[in-house]
PDB file of C-alpha atoms in Angstrom:
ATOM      1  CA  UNK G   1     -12.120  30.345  59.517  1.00 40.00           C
ATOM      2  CA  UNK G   2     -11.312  26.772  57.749  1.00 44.00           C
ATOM      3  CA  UNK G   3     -13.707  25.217  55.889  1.00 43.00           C
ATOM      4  CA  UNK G   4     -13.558  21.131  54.649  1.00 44.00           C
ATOM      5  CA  UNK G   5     -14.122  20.294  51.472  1.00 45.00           C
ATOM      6  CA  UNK G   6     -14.312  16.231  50.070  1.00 43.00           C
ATOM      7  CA  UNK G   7     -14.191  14.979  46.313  1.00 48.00           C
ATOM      8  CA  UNK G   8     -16.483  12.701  45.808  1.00 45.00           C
ATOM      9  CA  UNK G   9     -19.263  11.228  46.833  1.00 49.00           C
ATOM     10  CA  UNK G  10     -17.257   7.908  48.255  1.00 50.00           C
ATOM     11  CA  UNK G  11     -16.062  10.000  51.299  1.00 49.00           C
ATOM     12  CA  UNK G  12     -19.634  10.884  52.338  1.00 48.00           C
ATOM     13  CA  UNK G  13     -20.309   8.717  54.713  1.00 50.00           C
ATOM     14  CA  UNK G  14     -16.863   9.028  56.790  1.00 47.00           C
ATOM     15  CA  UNK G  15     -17.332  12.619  56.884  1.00 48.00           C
ATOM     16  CA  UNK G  16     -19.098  13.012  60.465  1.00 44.00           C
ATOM     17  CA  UNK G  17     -18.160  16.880  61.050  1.00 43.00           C
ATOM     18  CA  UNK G  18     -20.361  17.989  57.916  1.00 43.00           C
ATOM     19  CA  UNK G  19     -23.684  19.629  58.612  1.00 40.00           C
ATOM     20  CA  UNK G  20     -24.813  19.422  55.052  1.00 43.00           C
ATOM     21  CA  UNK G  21     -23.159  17.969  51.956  1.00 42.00           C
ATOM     22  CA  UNK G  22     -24.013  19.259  48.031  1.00 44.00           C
ATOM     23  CA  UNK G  23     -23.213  16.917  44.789  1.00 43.00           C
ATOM     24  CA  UNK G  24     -20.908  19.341  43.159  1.00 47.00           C
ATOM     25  CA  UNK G  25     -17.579  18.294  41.910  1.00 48.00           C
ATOM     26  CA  UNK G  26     -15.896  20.454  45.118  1.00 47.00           C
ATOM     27  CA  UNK G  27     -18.608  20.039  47.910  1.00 46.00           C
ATOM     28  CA  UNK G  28     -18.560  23.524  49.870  1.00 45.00           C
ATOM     29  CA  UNK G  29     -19.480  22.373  54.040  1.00 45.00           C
ATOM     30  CA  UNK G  30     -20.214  24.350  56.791  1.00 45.00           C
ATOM     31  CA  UNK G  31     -17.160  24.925  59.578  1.00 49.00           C
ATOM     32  CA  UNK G  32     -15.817  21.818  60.420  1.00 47.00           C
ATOM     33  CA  UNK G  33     -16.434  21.424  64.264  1.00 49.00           C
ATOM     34  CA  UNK G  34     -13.504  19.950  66.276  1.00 48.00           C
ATOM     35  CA  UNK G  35     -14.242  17.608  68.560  1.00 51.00           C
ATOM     36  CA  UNK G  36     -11.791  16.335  71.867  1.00 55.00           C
ATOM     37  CA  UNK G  37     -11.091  12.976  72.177  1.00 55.00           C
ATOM     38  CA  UNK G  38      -8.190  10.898  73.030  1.00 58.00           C
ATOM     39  CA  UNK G  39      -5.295  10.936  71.176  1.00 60.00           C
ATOM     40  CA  UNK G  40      -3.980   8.628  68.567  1.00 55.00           C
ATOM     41  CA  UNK G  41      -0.827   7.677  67.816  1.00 58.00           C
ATOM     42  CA  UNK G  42       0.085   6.929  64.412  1.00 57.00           C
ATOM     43  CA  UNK G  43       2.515   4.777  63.053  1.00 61.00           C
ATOM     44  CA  UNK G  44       4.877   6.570  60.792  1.00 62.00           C
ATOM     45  CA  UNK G  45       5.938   3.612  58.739  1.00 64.00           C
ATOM     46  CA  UNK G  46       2.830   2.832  57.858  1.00 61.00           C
ATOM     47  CA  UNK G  47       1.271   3.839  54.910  1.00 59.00           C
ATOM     48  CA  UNK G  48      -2.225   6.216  55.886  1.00 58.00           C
ATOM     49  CA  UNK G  49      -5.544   5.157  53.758  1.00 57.00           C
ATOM     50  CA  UNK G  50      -5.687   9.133  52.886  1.00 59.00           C
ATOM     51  CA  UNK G  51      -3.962  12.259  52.839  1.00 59.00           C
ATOM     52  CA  UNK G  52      -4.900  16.203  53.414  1.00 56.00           C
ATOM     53  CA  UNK G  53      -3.956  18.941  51.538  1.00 58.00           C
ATOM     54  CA  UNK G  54      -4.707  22.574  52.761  1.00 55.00           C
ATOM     55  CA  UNK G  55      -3.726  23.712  48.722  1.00 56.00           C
ATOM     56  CA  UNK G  56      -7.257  25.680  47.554  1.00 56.00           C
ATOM     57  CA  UNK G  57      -9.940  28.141  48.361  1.00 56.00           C
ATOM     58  CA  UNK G  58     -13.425  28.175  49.337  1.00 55.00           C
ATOM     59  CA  UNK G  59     -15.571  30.237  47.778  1.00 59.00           C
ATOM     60  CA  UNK G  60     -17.139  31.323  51.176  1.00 60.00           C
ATOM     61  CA  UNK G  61     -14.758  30.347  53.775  1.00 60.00           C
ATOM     62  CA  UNK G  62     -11.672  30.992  52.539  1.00 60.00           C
ATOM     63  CA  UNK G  63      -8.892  27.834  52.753  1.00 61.00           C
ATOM     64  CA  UNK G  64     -10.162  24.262  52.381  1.00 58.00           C
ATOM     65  CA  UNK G  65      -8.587  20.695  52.884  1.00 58.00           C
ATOM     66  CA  UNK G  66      -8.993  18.263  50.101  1.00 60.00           C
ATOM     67  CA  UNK G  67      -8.589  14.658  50.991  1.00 57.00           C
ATOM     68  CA  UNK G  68      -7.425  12.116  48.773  1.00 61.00           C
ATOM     69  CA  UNK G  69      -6.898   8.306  48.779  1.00 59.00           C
ATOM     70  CA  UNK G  70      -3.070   7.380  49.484  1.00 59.00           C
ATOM     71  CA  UNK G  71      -2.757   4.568  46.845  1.00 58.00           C
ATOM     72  CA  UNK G  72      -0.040   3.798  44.535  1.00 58.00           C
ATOM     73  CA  UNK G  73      -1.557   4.784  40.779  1.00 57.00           C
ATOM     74  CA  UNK G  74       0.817   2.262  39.298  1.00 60.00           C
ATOM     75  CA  UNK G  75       3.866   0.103  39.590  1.00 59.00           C
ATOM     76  CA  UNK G  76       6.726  -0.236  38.034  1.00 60.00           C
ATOM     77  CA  UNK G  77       9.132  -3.100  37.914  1.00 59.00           C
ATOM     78  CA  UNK G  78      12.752  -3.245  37.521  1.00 62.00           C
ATOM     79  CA  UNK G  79      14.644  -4.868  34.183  1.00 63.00           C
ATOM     80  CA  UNK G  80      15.999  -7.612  36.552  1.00 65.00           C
ATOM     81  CA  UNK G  81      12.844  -8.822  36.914  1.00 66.00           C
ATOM     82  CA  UNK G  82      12.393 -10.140  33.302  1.00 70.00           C
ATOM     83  CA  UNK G  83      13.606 -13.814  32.467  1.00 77.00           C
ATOM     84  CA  UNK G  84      15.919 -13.266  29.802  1.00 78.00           C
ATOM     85  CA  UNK G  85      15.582 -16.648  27.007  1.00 82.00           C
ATOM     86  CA  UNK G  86      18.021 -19.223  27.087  1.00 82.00           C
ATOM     87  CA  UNK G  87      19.150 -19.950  23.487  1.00 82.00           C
ATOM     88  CA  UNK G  88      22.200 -22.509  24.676  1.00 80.00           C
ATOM     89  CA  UNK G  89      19.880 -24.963  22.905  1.00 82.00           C
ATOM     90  CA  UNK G  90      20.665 -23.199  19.739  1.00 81.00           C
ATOM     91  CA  UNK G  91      24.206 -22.553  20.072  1.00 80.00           C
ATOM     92  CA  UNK G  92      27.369 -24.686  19.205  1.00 79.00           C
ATOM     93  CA  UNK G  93      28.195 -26.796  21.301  1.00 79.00           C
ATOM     94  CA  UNK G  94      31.809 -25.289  21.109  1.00 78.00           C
ATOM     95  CA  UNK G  95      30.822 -22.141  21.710  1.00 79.00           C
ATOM     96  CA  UNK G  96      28.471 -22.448  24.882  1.00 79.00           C
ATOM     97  CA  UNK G  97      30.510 -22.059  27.396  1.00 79.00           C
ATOM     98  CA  UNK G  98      31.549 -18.437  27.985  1.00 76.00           C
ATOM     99  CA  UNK G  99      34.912 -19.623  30.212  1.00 79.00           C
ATOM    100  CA  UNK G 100      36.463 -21.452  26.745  1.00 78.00           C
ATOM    101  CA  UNK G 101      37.969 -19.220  24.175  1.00 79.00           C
ATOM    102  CA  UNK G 102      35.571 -19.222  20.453  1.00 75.00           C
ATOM    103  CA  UNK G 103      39.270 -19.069  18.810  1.00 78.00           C
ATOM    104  CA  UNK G 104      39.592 -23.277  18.993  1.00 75.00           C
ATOM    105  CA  UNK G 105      36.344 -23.735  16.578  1.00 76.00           C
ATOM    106  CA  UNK G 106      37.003 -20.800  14.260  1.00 78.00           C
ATOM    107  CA  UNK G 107      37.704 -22.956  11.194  1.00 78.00           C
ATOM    108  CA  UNK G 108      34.685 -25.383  11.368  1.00 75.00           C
ATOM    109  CA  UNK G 109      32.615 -22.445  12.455  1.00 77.00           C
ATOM    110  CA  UNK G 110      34.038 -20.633   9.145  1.00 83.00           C
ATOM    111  CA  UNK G 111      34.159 -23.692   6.855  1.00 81.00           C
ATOM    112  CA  UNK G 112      30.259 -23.471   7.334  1.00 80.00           C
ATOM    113  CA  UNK G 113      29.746 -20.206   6.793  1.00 84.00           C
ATOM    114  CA  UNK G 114      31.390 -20.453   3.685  1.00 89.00           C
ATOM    115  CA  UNK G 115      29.686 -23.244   2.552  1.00 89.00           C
ATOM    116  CA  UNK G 116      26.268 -21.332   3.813  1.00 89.00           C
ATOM    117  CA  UNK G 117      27.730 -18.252   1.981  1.00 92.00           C
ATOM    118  CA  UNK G 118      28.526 -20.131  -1.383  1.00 92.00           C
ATOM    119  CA  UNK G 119      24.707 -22.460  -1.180  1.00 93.00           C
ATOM    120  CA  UNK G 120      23.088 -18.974  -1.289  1.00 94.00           C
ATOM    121  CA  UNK G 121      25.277 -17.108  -4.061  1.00 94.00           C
ATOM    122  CA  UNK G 122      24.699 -19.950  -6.337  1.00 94.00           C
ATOM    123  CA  UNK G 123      20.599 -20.193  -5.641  1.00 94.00           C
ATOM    124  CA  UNK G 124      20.428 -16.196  -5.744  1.00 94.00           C
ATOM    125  CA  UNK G 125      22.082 -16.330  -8.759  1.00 94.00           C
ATOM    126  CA  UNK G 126      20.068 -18.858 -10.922  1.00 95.00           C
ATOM    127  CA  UNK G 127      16.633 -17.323  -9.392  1.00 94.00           C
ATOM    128  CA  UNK G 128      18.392 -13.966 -11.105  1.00 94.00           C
ATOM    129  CA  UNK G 129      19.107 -15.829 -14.094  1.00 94.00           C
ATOM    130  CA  UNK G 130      15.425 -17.284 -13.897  1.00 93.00           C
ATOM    131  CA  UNK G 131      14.231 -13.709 -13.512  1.00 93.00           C
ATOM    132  CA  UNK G 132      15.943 -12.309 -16.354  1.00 92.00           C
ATOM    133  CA  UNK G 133      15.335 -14.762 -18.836  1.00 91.00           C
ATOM    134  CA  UNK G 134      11.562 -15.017 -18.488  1.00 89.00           C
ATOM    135  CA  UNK G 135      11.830 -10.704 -18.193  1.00 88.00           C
ATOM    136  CA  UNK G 136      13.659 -11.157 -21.704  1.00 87.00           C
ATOM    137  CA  UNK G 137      11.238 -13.577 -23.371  1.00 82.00           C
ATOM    138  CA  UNK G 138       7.786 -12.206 -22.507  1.00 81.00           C
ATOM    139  CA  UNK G 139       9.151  -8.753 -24.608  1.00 81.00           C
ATOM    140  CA  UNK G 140       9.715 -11.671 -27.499  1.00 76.00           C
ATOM    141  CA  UNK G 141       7.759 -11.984 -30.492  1.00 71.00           C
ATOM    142  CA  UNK G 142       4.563 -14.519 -29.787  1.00 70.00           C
ATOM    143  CA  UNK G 143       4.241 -17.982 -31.821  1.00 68.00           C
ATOM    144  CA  UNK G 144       1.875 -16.118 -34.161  1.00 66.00           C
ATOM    145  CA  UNK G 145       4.295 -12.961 -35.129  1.00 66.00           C
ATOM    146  CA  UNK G 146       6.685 -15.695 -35.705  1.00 64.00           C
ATOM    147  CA  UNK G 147       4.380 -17.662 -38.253  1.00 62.00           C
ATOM    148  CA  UNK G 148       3.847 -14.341 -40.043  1.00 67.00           C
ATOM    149  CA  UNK G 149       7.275 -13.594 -39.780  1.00 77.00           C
ATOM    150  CA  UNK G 150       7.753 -16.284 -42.429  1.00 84.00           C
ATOM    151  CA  UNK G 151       6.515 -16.570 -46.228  1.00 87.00           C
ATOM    152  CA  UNK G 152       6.705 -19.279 -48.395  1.00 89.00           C
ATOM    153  CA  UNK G 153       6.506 -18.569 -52.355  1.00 88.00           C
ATOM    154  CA  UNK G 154       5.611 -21.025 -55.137  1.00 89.00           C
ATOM    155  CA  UNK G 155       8.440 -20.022 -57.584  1.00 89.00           C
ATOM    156  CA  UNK G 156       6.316 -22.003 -60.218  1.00 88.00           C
ATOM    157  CA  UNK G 157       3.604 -19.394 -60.680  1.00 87.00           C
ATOM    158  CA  UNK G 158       6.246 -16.451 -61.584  1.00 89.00           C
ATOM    159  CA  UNK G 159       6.871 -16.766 -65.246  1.00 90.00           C
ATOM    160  CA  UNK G 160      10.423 -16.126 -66.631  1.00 90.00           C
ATOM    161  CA  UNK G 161      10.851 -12.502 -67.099  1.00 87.00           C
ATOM    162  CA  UNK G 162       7.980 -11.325 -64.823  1.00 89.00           C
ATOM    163  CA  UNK G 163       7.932  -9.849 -61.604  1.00 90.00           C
ATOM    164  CA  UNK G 164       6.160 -10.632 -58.608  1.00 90.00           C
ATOM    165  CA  UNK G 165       5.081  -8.660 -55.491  1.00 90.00           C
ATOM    166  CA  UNK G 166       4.033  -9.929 -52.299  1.00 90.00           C
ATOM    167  CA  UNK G 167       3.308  -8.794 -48.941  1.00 88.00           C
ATOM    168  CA  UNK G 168       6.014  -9.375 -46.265  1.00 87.00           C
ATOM    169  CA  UNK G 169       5.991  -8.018 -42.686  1.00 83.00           C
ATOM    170  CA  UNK G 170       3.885  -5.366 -43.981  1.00 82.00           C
ATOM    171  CA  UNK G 171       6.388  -4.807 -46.812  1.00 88.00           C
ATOM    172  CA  UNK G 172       6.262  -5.153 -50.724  1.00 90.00           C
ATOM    173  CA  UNK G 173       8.476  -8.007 -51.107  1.00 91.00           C
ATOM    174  CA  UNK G 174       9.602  -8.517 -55.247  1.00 92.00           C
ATOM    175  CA  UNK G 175      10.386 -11.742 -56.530  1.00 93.00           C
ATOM    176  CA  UNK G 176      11.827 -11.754 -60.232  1.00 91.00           C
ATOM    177  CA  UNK G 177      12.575 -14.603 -62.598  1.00 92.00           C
ATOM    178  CA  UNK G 178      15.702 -13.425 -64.586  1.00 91.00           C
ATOM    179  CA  UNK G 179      16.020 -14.703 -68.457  1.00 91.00           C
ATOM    180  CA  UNK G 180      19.548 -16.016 -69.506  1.00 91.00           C
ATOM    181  CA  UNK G 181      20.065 -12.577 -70.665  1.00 91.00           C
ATOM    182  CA  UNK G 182      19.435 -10.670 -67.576  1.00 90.00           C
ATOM    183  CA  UNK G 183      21.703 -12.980 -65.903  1.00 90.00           C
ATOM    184  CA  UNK G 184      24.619 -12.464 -68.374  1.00 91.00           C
ATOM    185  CA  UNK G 185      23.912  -8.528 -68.332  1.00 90.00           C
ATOM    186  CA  UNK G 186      24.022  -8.309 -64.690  1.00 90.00           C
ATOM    187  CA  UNK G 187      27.346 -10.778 -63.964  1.00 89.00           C
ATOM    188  CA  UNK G 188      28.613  -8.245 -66.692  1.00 90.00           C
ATOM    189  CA  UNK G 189      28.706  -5.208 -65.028  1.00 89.00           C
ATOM    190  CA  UNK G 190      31.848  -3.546 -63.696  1.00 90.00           C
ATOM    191  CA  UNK G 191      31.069  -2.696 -60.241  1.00 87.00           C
ATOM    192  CA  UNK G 192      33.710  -0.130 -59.669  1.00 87.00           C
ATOM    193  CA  UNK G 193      31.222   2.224 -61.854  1.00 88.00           C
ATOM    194  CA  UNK G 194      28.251   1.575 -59.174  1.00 90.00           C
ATOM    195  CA  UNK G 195      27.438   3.703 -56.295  1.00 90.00           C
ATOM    196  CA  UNK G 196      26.677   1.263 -54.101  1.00 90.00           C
ATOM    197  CA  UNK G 197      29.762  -1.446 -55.001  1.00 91.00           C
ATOM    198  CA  UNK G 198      28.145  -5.250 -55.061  1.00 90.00           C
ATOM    199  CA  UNK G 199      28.614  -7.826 -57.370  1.00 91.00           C
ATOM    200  CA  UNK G 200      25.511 -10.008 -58.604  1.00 89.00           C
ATOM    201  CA  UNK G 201      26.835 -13.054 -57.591  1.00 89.00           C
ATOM    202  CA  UNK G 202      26.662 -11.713 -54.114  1.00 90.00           C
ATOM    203  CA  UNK G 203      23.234 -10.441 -54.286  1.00 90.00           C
ATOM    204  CA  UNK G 204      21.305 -14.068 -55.383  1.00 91.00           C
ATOM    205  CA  UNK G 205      21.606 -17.260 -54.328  1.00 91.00           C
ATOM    206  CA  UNK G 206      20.330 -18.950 -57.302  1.00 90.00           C
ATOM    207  CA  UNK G 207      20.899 -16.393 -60.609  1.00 90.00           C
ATOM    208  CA  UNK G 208      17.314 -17.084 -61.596  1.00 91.00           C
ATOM    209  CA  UNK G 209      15.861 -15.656 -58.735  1.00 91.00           C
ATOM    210  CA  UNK G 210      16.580 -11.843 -57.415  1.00 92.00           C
ATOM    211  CA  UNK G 211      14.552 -11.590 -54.385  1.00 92.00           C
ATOM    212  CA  UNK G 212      14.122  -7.992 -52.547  1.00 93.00           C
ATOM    213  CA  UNK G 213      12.322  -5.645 -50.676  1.00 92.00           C
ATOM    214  CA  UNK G 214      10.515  -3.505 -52.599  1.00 91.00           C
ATOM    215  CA  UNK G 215      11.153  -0.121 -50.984  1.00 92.00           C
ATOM    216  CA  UNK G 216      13.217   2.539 -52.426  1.00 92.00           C
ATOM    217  CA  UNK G 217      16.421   3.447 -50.377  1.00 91.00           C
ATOM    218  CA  UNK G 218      15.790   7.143 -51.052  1.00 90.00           C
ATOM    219  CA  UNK G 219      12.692   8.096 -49.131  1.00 88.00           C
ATOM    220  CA  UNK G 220      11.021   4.802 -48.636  1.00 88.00           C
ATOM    221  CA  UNK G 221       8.543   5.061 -52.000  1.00 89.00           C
ATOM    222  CA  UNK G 222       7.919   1.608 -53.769  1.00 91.00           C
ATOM    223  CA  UNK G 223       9.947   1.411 -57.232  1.00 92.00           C
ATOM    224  CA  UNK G 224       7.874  -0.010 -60.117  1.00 89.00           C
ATOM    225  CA  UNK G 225       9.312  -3.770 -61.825  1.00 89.00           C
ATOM    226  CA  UNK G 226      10.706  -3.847 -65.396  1.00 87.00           C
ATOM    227  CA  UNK G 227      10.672  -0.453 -65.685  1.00 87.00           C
ATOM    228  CA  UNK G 228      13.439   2.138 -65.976  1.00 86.00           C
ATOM    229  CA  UNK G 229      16.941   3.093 -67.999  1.00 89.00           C
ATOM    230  CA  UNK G 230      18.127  -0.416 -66.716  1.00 89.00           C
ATOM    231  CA  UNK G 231      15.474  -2.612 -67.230  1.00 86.00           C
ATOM    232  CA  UNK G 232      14.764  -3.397 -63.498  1.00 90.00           C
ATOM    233  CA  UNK G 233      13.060  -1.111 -60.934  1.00 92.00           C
ATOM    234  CA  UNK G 234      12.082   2.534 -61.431  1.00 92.00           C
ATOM    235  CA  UNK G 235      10.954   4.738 -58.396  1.00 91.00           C
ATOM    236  CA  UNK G 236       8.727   7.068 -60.411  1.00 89.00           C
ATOM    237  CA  UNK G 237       8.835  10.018 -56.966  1.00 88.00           C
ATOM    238  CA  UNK G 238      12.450  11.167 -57.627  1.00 88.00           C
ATOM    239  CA  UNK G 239      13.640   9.216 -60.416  1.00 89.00           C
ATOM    240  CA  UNK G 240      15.911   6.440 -59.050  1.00 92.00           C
ATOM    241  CA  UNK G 241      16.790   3.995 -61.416  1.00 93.00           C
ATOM    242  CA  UNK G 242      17.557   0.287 -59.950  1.00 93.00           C
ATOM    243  CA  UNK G 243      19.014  -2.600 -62.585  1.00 92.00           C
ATOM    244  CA  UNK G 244      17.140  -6.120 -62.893  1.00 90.00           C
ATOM    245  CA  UNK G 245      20.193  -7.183 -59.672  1.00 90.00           C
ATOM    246  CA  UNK G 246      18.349  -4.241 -57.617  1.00 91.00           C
ATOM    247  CA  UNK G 247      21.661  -2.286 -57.394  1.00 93.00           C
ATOM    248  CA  UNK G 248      21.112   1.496 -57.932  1.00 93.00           C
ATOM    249  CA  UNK G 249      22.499   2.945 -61.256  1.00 91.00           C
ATOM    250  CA  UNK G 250      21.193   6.376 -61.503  1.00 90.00           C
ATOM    251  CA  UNK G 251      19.220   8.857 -59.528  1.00 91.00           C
ATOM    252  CA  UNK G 252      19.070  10.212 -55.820  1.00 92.00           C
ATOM    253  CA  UNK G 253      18.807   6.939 -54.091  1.00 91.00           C
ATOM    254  CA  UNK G 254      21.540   5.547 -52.299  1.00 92.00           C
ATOM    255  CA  UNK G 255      22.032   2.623 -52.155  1.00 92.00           C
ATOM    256  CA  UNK G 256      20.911  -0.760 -53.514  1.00 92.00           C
ATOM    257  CA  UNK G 257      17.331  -2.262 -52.573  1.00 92.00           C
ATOM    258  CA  UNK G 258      17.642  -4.535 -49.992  1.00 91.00           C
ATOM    259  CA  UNK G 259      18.043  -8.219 -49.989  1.00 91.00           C
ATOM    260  CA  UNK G 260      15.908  -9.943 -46.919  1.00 91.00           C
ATOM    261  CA  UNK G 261      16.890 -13.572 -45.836  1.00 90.00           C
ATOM    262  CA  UNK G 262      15.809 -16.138 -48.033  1.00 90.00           C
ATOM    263  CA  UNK G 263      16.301 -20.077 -48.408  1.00 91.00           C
ATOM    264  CA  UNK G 264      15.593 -23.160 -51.058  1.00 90.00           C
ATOM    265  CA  UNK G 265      13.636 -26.030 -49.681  1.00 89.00           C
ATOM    266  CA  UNK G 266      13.436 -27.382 -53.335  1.00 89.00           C
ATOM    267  CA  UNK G 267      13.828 -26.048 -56.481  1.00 84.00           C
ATOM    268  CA  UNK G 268      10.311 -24.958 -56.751  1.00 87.00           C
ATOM    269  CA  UNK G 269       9.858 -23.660 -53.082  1.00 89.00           C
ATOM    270  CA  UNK G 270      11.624 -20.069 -51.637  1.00 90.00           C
ATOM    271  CA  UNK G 271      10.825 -19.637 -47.986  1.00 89.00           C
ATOM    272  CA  UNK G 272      11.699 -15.665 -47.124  1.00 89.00           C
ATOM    273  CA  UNK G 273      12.505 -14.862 -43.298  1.00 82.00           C
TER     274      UNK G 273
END
């Protein structure tokens, strides 16, 4: 026996061979009852409002038709529909018709990408330039390192003879006043005998006035002034021996103490860095 069987609720009403109807997803009905009536003809071209299946089982009555409403669930529409953009108001004038051959405007279509080409390599590479530079000078000491960089000495509080120390980029910085005798001792010296080959005239700018750093070239120690077998620096941690020109004459170190940049405003004025 066939039993008929509805979805939902919607097709209720139209369903006039039901005895009794139950609000389940898959409403189970009693036999469907067939009635005789006139015949109707369809019309096979047109599209029916629903559509039977006989696909399923009743739980009581064995097969069951499901109905369903014959509708389209979408629609689809072919690429030719879609207006494809005219951009002819963007194009060369030369180059809009598709009939004439592109080859006739090559070169003023070529002079100006070249001249686009060039415009952007020269504006890429001053924004690199740009880019660089202001890379290179934020790693660059600030206006205050630079003032401290700097030290200016009043050469008229260092008697003649004496030594002075001072404190230079976090360095001991000596400034001695040589006597005429220092002056001729240390011109005097042959400096094929030296370790560290340097003549004095190439270690001063004025004779009067040896200025270095006061760090020992052996291991970094600070020498002491007028002190030593030479009468100018002694480094008392391994016995390096430095003349009153700085050049090393005996012991472990090196080579000679170091001689920092230095100018002259005036005769009574050194400025060091």
């Amino acid at each position: 026996m066939m039993s008929l069987t509805a979805r939902s609720g919607a097709f209720s009403p139209y369903m006039q061979a039901t005895a009794f109807a139950v609000a389940t997803p898959l409403k189970a009905l009693v036999p469907g009852v067939v009635l005789k009536g006139e015949k109707i003809l369809l019309d096979p071209k047109k599209k029916l409002l629903c559509r039977e299946s006989l696909s399923g089982q009743s739980p009581k009555t064995g097969p069951a038709v499901t109905v369903s409403i014959n509708g389209c669930a979408g629609v689809r529409f072919a690429h030719t529909d879609i207006r494809i953009p005219d951009f002819s108001d963007y194009r060369r004038p030369e180059v809009v018709d598709p009939t004439k051959s592109s080859q006739g405007s090559s070169e003023s279509r070529k002079a100006f990408s070249y001249l686009l080409t060039g415009a952007t390599t020269v504006v890429s590479v001053y924004a690199a330039k740009t880019i660089v530079t202001q890379f290179v000078s934020s790693m660059s000491a600030s206006a205050d390192v630079l003032a401290l960089s700097k030290i200016e000495i009043k050469l008229t509080d260092i008697p003649e003879g004496k030594n002075m120390t001072f404190k230079w980029r976090g360095k001991p910085l000596f400034v001695r006043h040589r006597t005429e005798k220092e002056i001729a001792t240390e011109s005097s010296v042959n400096i094929g005998e030296l370790r560290d080959p340097q003549h004095d005239k190439d270690r001063v700018i004025n004779p009067k006035w040896v200025i270095v750093l006061g760090v020992c070239t052996h291991l970094g120690c600070v020498p002491i002034a007028n002190a030593g077998d030479f009468g100018g620096y002694y480094c008392p941690c391994h016995g390096s021996h430095y003349d009153a020109s700085g050049r090393i004459r005996k012991g472990p170190a090196p080579l000679n103490l170091e001689v920092p940049y230095y100018e002259f405003p005036d005769d009574d004025t050194v400025v060091v860095g």
